[in-house]
Amino acid sequence: MCAVLFAGLCTMAQAQTLLVVGDSISAAYGIEIEQGWVARLQQRLDERGSSYQVVNASISGDTSAGGRARLPALLERHRPALTIIELGGNDGLRGLPLERLQDNLGTMVEQARQQGSEVILLGMRIPPNYGPRYTEGFYQVYQQLAQELDVPVLDFFLEGVGGVEGMIQSDGIHPTAAAQPLLLDNAWPLIEAGLQGPAE
């Protein structure tokens, strides 16, 4: 009976946590943390009467390798019901091997699922000046993961933000405070579906 009770308590704890593992886009670089899309996600959940607590484990400058190294401890500590992975942009901007990016992200998906978490990938794209082969290959990493691992992938997290006046900071990379509601809206359909669990 104790084992059954303990399992039930674990399930309850798991169902209350949503983990975001990302880079500067999710760490609210250049703006107040309360203005970031992750903080706005918590606000939206609270407004809808949800008991989920959002844990933002995003670090500016992080790569997929960094996320892969950090994830096991995060999963052990927080036991999330849903894990959102927003990584890869820094890999692309540094021109790192795409095979490594795919392996790192794929491993993170599998690690989270082994812990019992649903997973969402927030897809990114890189500027065309990296060359068509690398740019297209980078985009395809997320598409291949979606097919091979049957994981939900947002096609482009910065849709409607990148290149739009007022939506990007002066560095030309990071979204402004004004862009954060749109980022949340971009990700929300997948998040909402993930919180409901897998389809029966």
mmCIF file of C-alpha atoms in Angstrom:
data_model
loop_
_atom_site.group_PDB
_atom_site.id
_atom_site.type_symbol
_atom_site.label_atom_id
_atom_site.label_comp_id
_atom_site.label_asym_id
_atom_site.label_seq_id
_atom_site.Cartn_x
_atom_site.Cartn_y
_atom_site.Cartn_z
ATOM 1 C CA MET A 1 0.000 0.000 0.000
ATOM 2 C CA CYS A 2 2.868 2.386 0.838
ATOM 3 C CA ALA A 3 4.398 1.740 -2.547
ATOM 4 C CA VAL A 4 1.104 2.524 -4.234
ATOM 5 C CA LEU A 5 0.699 5.693 -2.170
ATOM 6 C CA PHE A 6 4.263 6.769 -2.937
ATOM 7 C CA ALA A 7 3.719 6.223 -6.656
ATOM 8 C CA GLY A 8 0.567 8.297 -6.493
ATOM 9 C CA LEU A 9 2.367 11.143 -4.743
ATOM 10 C CA CYS A 10 5.112 11.059 -7.370
ATOM 11 C CA THR A 11 2.523 11.298 -10.116
ATOM 12 C CA MET A 12 0.904 14.271 -8.419
ATOM 13 C CA ALA A 13 4.254 16.044 -8.059
ATOM 14 C CA GLN A 14 5.169 15.320 -11.646
ATOM 15 C CA ALA A 15 1.892 16.676 -12.963
ATOM 16 C CA GLN A 16 2.581 20.096 -11.406
ATOM 17 C CA THR A 17 5.888 20.966 -13.066
ATOM 18 C CA LEU A 18 6.729 22.276 -16.513
ATOM 19 C CA LEU A 19 10.449 22.530 -17.294
ATOM 20 C CA VAL A 20 11.932 24.902 -19.870
ATOM 21 C CA VAL A 21 15.508 24.189 -20.949
ATOM 22 C CA GLY A 22 16.695 26.884 -23.294
ATOM 23 C CA ASP A 23 19.214 29.566 -24.125
ATOM 24 C CA SER A 24 19.082 33.377 -24.088
ATOM 25 C CA ILE A 25 15.766 33.435 -25.964
ATOM 26 C CA SER A 26 14.077 31.779 -22.992
ATOM 27 C CA ALA A 27 16.344 33.379 -20.372
ATOM 28 C CA ALA A 28 14.925 36.808 -21.335
ATOM 29 C CA TYR A 29 18.296 38.213 -22.370
ATOM 30 C CA GLY A 30 18.359 42.006 -22.460
ATOM 31 C CA ILE A 31 14.962 42.481 -20.814
ATOM 32 C CA GLU A 32 13.485 41.992 -17.353
ATOM 33 C CA ILE A 33 12.972 38.309 -16.554
ATOM 34 C CA GLU A 34 9.337 39.077 -15.689
ATOM 35 C CA GLN A 35 8.804 40.262 -19.265
ATOM 36 C CA GLY A 36 10.073 37.049 -20.857
ATOM 37 C CA TRP A 37 7.844 34.534 -22.576
ATOM 38 C CA VAL A 38 8.491 31.902 -19.890
ATOM 39 C CA ALA A 39 7.281 34.220 -17.124
ATOM 40 C CA ARG A 40 4.280 35.054 -19.287
ATOM 41 C CA LEU A 41 3.631 31.328 -19.649
ATOM 42 C CA GLN A 42 3.369 31.017 -15.872
ATOM 43 C CA GLN A 43 0.993 33.986 -15.824
ATOM 44 C CA ARG A 44 -1.209 32.416 -18.481
ATOM 45 C CA LEU A 45 -1.356 29.111 -16.623
ATOM 46 C CA ASP A 46 -2.227 30.895 -13.385
ATOM 47 C CA GLU A 47 -4.958 32.904 -15.090
ATOM 48 C CA ARG A 48 -6.492 29.673 -16.370
ATOM 49 C CA GLY A 49 -6.512 28.135 -12.916
ATOM 50 C CA SER A 50 -3.785 25.622 -13.695
ATOM 51 C CA SER A 51 -1.693 24.145 -10.883
ATOM 52 C CA TYR A 52 1.398 23.825 -13.079
ATOM 53 C CA GLN A 53 4.561 25.514 -11.878
ATOM 54 C CA VAL A 54 7.031 26.585 -14.554
ATOM 55 C CA VAL A 55 10.736 26.032 -13.892
ATOM 56 C CA ASN A 56 12.938 28.106 -16.172
ATOM 57 C CA ALA A 57 16.311 26.367 -16.479
ATOM 58 C CA SER A 58 17.456 28.450 -19.449
ATOM 59 C CA ILE A 59 20.993 29.873 -19.658
ATOM 60 C CA SER A 60 22.132 32.552 -22.066
ATOM 61 C CA GLY A 61 24.712 31.229 -24.495
ATOM 62 C CA ASP A 62 23.859 27.593 -23.862
ATOM 63 C CA THR A 63 24.267 25.038 -26.635
ATOM 64 C CA SER A 64 22.630 21.679 -27.174
ATOM 65 C CA ALA A 65 25.674 20.043 -25.574
ATOM 66 C CA GLY A 66 25.252 22.180 -22.479
ATOM 67 C CA GLY A 67 21.582 21.361 -22.268
ATOM 68 C CA ARG A 68 22.289 17.668 -22.676
ATOM 69 C CA ALA A 69 24.802 17.786 -19.828
ATOM 70 C CA ARG A 70 22.441 19.668 -17.516
ATOM 71 C CA LEU A 71 19.217 17.832 -18.248
ATOM 72 C CA PRO A 72 19.586 14.627 -16.172
ATOM 73 C CA ALA A 73 19.998 16.564 -12.921
ATOM 74 C CA LEU A 74 17.103 18.859 -13.822
ATOM 75 C CA LEU A 75 14.847 15.901 -14.533
ATOM 76 C CA GLU A 76 15.823 14.229 -11.277
ATOM 77 C CA ARG A 77 15.195 17.373 -9.275
ATOM 78 C CA HIS A 78 11.967 18.629 -10.828
ATOM 79 C CA ARG A 79 10.280 15.505 -12.244
ATOM 80 C CA PRO A 80 8.466 17.532 -14.926
ATOM 81 C CA ALA A 81 5.286 16.430 -16.609
ATOM 82 C CA LEU A 82 6.304 18.470 -19.654
ATOM 83 C CA THR A 83 9.784 19.447 -20.827
ATOM 84 C CA ILE A 84 10.196 22.232 -23.384
ATOM 85 C CA ILE A 85 13.552 22.244 -25.181
ATOM 86 C CA GLU A 86 14.513 25.536 -26.810
ATOM 87 C CA LEU A 87 18.103 24.967 -27.896
ATOM 88 C CA GLY A 88 20.176 24.865 -31.051
ATOM 89 C CA GLY A 89 20.399 28.513 -32.011
ATOM 90 C CA ASN A 90 23.868 28.922 -30.538
ATOM 91 C CA ASP A 91 25.018 25.703 -32.193
ATOM 92 C CA GLY A 92 23.976 27.156 -35.525
ATOM 93 C CA LEU A 93 25.474 30.595 -34.968
ATOM 94 C CA ARG A 94 28.782 28.925 -34.094
ATOM 95 C CA GLY A 95 28.630 26.653 -37.107
ATOM 96 C CA LEU A 96 28.854 23.509 -34.985
ATOM 97 C CA PRO A 97 28.355 20.104 -36.647
ATOM 98 C CA LEU A 98 24.704 19.401 -37.350
ATOM 99 C CA GLU A 99 25.141 15.706 -36.544
ATOM 100 C CA ARG A 100 26.135 16.688 -33.024
ATOM 101 C CA LEU A 101 23.138 18.996 -32.699
ATOM 102 C CA GLN A 102 20.758 16.250 -33.769
ATOM 103 C CA ASP A 103 22.369 13.733 -31.432
ATOM 104 C CA ASN A 104 22.236 16.109 -28.465
ATOM 105 C CA LEU A 105 18.617 17.095 -28.981
ATOM 106 C CA GLY A 106 17.565 13.516 -29.656
ATOM 107 C CA THR A 107 19.278 12.348 -26.475
ATOM 108 C CA MET A 108 17.514 15.059 -24.475
ATOM 109 C CA VAL A 109 14.142 13.958 -25.823
ATOM 110 C CA GLU A 110 14.862 10.359 -24.871
ATOM 111 C CA GLN A 111 16.170 11.310 -21.418
ATOM 112 C CA ALA A 112 13.025 13.275 -20.636
ATOM 113 C CA ARG A 113 10.743 10.532 -21.899
ATOM 114 C CA GLN A 114 12.560 7.916 -19.827
ATOM 115 C CA GLN A 115 11.750 10.021 -16.797
ATOM 116 C CA GLY A 116 8.088 10.064 -17.835
ATOM 117 C CA SER A 117 7.908 13.580 -19.234
ATOM 118 C CA GLU A 118 6.168 14.746 -22.370
ATOM 119 C CA VAL A 119 8.529 16.727 -24.622
ATOM 120 C CA ILE A 120 8.243 19.670 -27.019
ATOM 121 C CA LEU A 121 10.995 21.018 -29.264
ATOM 122 C CA LEU A 122 10.921 24.681 -30.237
ATOM 123 C CA GLY A 123 12.463 24.789 -33.687
ATOM 124 C CA MET A 124 14.891 27.513 -34.732
ATOM 125 C CA ARG A 125 16.373 28.794 -37.962
ATOM 126 C CA ILE A 126 19.607 30.602 -38.717
ATOM 127 C CA PRO A 127 20.408 33.494 -41.084
ATOM 128 C CA PRO A 128 21.028 32.664 -44.762
ATOM 129 C CA ASN A 129 24.593 34.028 -44.652
ATOM 130 C CA TYR A 130 25.699 30.641 -43.272
ATOM 131 C CA GLY A 131 25.147 29.195 -46.720
ATOM 132 C CA PRO A 132 22.167 27.276 -48.108
ATOM 133 C CA ARG A 133 23.560 23.836 -47.297
ATOM 134 C CA TYR A 134 24.172 24.520 -43.615
ATOM 135 C CA THR A 135 21.073 26.686 -43.219
ATOM 136 C CA GLU A 136 18.755 24.074 -44.707
ATOM 137 C CA GLY A 137 20.518 21.277 -42.862
ATOM 138 C CA PHE A 138 20.025 23.121 -39.589
ATOM 139 C CA TYR A 139 16.301 23.463 -40.225
ATOM 140 C CA GLN A 140 16.031 19.808 -41.200
ATOM 141 C CA VAL A 141 17.534 18.663 -37.885
ATOM 142 C CA TYR A 142 14.290 19.549 -36.132
ATOM 143 C CA GLN A 143 12.134 18.069 -38.874
ATOM 144 C CA GLN A 144 14.041 14.783 -38.761
ATOM 145 C CA LEU A 145 13.718 14.591 -35.004
ATOM 146 C CA ALA A 146 9.985 15.161 -35.331
ATOM 147 C CA GLN A 147 9.709 12.218 -37.712
ATOM 148 C CA GLU A 148 12.188 9.826 -36.140
ATOM 149 C CA LEU A 149 11.189 10.359 -32.504
ATOM 150 C CA ASP A 150 7.551 11.358 -33.048
ATOM 151 C CA VAL A 151 8.137 14.452 -30.929
ATOM 152 C CA PRO A 152 6.089 17.642 -31.372
ATOM 153 C CA VAL A 153 8.227 20.363 -32.982
ATOM 154 C CA LEU A 154 7.338 24.012 -33.471
ATOM 155 C CA ASP A 155 8.467 24.855 -36.973
ATOM 156 C CA PHE A 156 10.022 28.232 -36.098
ATOM 157 C CA PHE A 157 9.795 29.687 -32.603
ATOM 158 C CA LEU A 158 10.658 33.215 -33.780
ATOM 159 C CA GLU A 159 7.971 33.312 -36.481
ATOM 160 C CA GLY A 160 6.720 36.883 -36.801
ATOM 161 C CA VAL A 161 9.605 38.176 -34.690
ATOM 162 C CA GLY A 162 12.807 37.769 -36.662
ATOM 163 C CA GLY A 163 13.416 40.707 -38.979
ATOM 164 C CA VAL A 164 10.333 42.590 -37.785
ATOM 165 C CA GLU A 165 10.846 46.185 -36.636
ATOM 166 C CA GLY A 166 10.444 46.606 -32.889
ATOM 167 C CA MET A 167 10.628 42.872 -32.256
ATOM 168 C CA ILE A 168 14.416 42.424 -32.156
ATOM 169 C CA GLN A 169 16.918 44.204 -29.926
ATOM 170 C CA SER A 170 19.738 46.316 -31.315
ATOM 171 C CA ASP A 171 22.056 43.287 -31.384
ATOM 172 C CA GLY A 172 19.948 41.884 -34.217
ATOM 173 C CA ILE A 173 19.450 38.564 -32.431
ATOM 174 C CA HIS A 174 17.419 38.732 -29.250
ATOM 175 C CA PRO A 175 13.677 39.460 -29.087
ATOM 176 C CA THR A 176 12.450 42.602 -27.372
ATOM 177 C CA ALA A 177 9.928 42.752 -24.554
ATOM 178 C CA ALA A 178 7.273 43.553 -27.151
ATOM 179 C CA ALA A 179 7.986 40.243 -28.911
ATOM 180 C CA GLN A 180 7.471 38.042 -25.860
ATOM 181 C CA PRO A 181 3.673 37.685 -26.074
ATOM 182 C CA LEU A 182 4.044 36.556 -29.679
ATOM 183 C CA LEU A 183 6.677 33.979 -28.719
ATOM 184 C CA LEU A 184 4.285 32.587 -26.136
ATOM 185 C CA ASP A 185 1.450 32.524 -28.645
ATOM 186 C CA ASN A 186 3.695 30.698 -31.124
ATOM 187 C CA ALA A 187 4.493 27.967 -28.615
ATOM 188 C CA TRP A 188 1.145 27.824 -26.810
ATOM 189 C CA PRO A 189 -0.752 25.322 -29.014
ATOM 190 C CA LEU A 190 1.957 22.696 -28.541
ATOM 191 C CA ILE A 191 2.302 23.487 -24.848
ATOM 192 C CA GLU A 192 -1.423 23.214 -24.273
ATOM 193 C CA ALA A 193 -1.515 19.882 -26.085
ATOM 194 C CA GLY A 194 1.501 18.648 -24.119
ATOM 195 C CA LEU A 195 -0.098 19.504 -20.795
ATOM 196 C CA GLN A 196 -3.068 17.375 -21.749
ATOM 197 C CA GLY A 197 -0.758 14.400 -22.245
ATOM 198 C CA PRO A 198 -0.529 11.972 -25.160
ATOM 199 C CA ALA A 199 -3.592 11.328 -27.274
ATOM 200 C CA GLU A 200 -5.422 8.141 -26.436
#
